[in-house]
CSV table of C-alpha atoms in Angstrom, one decimal:
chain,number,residue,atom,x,y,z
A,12,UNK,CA,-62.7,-26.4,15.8
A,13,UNK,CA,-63.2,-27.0,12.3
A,14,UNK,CA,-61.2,-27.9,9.2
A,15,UNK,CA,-60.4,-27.4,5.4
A,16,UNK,CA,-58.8,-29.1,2.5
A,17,UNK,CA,-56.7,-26.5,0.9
A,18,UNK,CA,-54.6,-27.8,-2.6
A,19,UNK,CA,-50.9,-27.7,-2.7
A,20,UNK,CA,-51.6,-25.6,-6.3
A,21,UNK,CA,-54.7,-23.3,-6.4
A,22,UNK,CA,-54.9,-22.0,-10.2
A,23,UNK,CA,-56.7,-18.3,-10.8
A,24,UNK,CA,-60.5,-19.2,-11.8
A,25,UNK,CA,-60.4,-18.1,-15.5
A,26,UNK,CA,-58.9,-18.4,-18.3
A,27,UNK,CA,-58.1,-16.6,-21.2
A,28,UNK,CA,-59.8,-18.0,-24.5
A,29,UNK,CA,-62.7,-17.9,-26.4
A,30,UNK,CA,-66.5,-18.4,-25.1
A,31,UNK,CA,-67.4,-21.4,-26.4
A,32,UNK,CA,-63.9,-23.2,-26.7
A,33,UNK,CA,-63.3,-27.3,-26.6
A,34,UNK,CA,-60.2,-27.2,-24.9
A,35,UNK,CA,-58.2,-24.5,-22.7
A,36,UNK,CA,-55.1,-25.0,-21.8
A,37,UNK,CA,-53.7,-23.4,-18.7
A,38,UNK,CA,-49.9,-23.5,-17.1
A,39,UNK,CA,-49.1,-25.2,-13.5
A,40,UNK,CA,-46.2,-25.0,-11.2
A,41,UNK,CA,-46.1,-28.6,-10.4
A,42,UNK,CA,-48.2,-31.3,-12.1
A,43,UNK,CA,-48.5,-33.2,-8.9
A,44,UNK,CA,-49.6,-30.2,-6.3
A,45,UNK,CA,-52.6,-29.9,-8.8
A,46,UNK,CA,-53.6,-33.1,-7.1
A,47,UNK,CA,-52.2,-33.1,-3.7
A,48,UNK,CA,-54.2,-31.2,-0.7
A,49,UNK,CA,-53.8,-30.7,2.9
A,50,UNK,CA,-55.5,-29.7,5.9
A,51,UNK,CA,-55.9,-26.6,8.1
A,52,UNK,CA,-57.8,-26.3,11.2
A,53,UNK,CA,-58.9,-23.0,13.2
A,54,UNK,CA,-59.9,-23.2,16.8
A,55,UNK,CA,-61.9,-21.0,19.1
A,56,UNK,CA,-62.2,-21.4,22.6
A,57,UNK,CA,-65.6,-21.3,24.2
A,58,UNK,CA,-66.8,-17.9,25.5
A,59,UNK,CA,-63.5,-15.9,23.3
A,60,UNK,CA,-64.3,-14.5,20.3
A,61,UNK,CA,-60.8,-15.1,19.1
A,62,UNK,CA,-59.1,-17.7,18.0
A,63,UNK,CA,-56.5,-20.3,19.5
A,64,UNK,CA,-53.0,-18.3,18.7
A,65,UNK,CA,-52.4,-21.2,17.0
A,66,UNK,CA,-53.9,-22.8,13.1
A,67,UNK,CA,-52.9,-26.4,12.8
A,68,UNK,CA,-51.8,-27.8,9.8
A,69,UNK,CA,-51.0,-30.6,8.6
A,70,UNK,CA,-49.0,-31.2,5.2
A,71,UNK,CA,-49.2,-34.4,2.7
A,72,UNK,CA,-46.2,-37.0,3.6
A,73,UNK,CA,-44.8,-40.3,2.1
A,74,UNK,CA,-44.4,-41.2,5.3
A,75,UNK,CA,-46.6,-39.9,7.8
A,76,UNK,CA,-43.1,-37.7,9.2
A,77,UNK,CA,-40.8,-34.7,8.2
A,78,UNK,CA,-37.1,-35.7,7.1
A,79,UNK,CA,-34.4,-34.5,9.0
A,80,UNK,CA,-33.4,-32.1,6.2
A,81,UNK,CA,-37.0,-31.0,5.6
A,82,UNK,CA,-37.2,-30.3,9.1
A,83,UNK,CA,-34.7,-28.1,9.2
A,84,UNK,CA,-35.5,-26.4,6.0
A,85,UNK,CA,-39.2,-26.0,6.9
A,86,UNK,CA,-40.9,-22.1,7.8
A,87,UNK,CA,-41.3,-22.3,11.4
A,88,UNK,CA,-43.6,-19.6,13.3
A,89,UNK,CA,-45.2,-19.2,16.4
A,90,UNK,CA,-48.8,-19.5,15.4
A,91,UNK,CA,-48.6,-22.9,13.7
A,92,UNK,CA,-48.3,-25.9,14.5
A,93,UNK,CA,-47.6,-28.7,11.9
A,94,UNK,CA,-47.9,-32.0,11.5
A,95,UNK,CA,-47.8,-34.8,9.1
A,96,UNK,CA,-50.2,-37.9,7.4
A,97,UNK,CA,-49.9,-39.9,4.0
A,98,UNK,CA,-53.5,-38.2,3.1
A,99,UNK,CA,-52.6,-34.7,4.2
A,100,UNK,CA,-55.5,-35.4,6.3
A,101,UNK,CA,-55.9,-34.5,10.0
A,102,UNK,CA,-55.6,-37.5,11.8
A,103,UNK,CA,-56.2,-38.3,15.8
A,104,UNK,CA,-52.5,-37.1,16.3
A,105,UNK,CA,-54.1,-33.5,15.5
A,106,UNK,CA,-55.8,-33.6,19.1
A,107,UNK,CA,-52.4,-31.7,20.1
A,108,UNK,CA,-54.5,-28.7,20.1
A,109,UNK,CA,-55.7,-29.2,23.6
A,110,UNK,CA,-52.3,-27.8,25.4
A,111,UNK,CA,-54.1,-24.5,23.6
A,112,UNK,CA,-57.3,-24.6,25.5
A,113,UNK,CA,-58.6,-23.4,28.5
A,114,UNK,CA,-60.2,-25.6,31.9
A,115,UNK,CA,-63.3,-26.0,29.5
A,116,UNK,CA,-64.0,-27.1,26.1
A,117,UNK,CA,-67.1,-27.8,23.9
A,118,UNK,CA,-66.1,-29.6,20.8
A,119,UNK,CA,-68.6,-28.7,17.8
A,120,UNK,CA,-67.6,-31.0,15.5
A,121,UNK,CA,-68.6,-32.4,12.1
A,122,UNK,CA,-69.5,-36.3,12.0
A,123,UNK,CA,-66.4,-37.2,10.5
A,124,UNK,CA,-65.3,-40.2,12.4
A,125,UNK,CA,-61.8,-38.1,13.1
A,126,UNK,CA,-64.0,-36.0,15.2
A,127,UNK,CA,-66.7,-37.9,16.4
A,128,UNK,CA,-64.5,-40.6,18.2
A,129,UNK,CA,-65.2,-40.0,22.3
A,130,UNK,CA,-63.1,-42.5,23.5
A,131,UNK,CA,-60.1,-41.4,21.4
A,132,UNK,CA,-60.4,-37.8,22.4
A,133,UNK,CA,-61.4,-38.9,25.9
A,134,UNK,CA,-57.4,-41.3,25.9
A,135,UNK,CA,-56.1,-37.8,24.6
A,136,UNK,CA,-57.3,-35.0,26.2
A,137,UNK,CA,-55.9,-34.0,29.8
A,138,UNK,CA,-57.4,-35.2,32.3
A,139,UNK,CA,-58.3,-31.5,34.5
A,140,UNK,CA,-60.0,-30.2,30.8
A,141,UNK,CA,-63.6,-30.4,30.9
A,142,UNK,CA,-65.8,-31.2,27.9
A,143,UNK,CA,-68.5,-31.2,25.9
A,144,UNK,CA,-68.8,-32.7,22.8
A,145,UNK,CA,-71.7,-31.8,20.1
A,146,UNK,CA,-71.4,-33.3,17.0
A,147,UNK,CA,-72.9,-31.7,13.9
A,148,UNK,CA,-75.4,-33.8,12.1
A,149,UNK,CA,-74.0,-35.2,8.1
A,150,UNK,CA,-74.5,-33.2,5.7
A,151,UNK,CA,-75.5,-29.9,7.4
A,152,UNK,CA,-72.4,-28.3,8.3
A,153,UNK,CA,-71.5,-26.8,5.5
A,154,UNK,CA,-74.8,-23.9,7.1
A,155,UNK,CA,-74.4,-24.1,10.4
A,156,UNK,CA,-70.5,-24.9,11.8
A,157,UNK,CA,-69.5,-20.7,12.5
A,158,UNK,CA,-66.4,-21.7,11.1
A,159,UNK,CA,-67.4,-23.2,7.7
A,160,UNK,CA,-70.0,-20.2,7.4
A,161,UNK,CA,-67.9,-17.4,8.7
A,162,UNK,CA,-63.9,-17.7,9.0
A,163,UNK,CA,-63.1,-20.4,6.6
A,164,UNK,CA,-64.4,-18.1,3.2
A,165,UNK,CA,-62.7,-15.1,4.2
A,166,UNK,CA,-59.4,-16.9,5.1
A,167,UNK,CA,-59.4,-19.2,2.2
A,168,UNK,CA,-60.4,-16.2,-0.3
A,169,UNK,CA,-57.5,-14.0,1.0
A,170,UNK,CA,-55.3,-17.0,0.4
A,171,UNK,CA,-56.6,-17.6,-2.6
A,172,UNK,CA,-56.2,-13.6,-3.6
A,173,UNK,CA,-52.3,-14.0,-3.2
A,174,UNK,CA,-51.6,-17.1,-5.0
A,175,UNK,CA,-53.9,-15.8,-7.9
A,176,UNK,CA,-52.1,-12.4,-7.8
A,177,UNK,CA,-48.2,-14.2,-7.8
A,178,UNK,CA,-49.6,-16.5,-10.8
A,179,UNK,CA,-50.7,-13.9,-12.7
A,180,UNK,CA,-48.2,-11.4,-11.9
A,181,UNK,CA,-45.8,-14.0,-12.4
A,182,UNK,CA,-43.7,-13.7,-9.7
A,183,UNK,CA,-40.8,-16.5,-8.9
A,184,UNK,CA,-42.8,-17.8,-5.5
A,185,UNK,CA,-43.5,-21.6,-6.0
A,186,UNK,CA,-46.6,-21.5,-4.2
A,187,UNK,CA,-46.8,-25.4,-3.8
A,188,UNK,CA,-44.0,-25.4,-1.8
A,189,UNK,CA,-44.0,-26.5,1.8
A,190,UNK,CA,-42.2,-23.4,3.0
A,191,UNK,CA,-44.4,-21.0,1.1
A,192,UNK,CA,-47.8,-22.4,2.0
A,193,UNK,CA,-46.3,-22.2,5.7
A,194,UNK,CA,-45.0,-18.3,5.7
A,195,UNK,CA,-48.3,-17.6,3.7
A,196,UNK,CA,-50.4,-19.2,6.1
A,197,UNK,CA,-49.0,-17.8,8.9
A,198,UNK,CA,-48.9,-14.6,7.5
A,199,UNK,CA,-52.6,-14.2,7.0
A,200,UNK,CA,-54.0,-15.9,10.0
């Protein structure tokens, strides 16, 4: 399992001016998606070279939970499962992956205290899934987590290849918005 930080607003990588130039000024959707992020996490089972059918999510929230009307508003698929934190974050909650998993499990997961905590995931795992949990040294996982190195580029450049191409085509899709980052997400993975 691994995760990454995706921004509500991803803006193409250039600009047009002039080599050289003090101050570019570029156009935005929303001011405040420019500085908002969330979280997406892939899973694969041990032994499958596939992943989980699912990709967890979960979206920046005031507070920490969906409103009734943006529940019922919000793009709802089979392969994702959503949730919700003040920091857009993936918190402890996020361990509702392991519905998704087999009799065994090996967690390879970065040292980020989220993932490195045995006795929360042993409170919230079942109690018939057996583990193993290898945590990846600081620092390091950026080279060798098969996620970081192999799925996450590809995914987030294809991700990153739509939004650029409805900015500068200028097309009416508000990119920032909860249902579009859903449908697109779902779409590609």
């Amino acid at each position: 399992m691994h995760q990454s930080g995706f921004g509500y607003e991803k803006r193409p990588g250039r600009t047009p001016d002039f080599v050289g130039a003090k101050h570019v000024l570029a156009l935005t959707q929303s001011q405040s998606s420019m500085t908002h992020s969330y979280t997406v996490m892939m899973c694969v089972p041990p032994g499958v070279r596939k992943f989980l059918p699912v990709l967890f999510i979960t979206l920046q929230e005031p507070n920490e939970i969906f409103g009734r009307l943006v529940k019922k508003s919000m793009f709802k698929a089979s392969n994702l499962y959503v949730t919700a934190s003040t920091s857009g974050k993936i918190t402890m909650e996020l361990y509702s992956f392991f519905p998704h998993t087999n009799q065994r499990c090996i967690f390879l997961a970065d040292s980020l205290s989220t993932f490195s905590d045995q006795e929360t995931v042993e409170g919230v795992k079942p109690e018939e899934l057996e583990h193993e949990m290898i945590t990846i040294p600081p620092k390091v996982a950026g080279q060798i987590q098969p996620l970081d190195v192999l799925c996450f580029p590809m995914f987030t450049g294809c991700f990153r290849k739509v939004t650029n191409w409805i900015f500068l085509n200028n097309q009416p899709a508000q990119v920032h918005h909860r249902y579009v980052i859903l449908k697109m997400h779902s779409l590609i993975y």
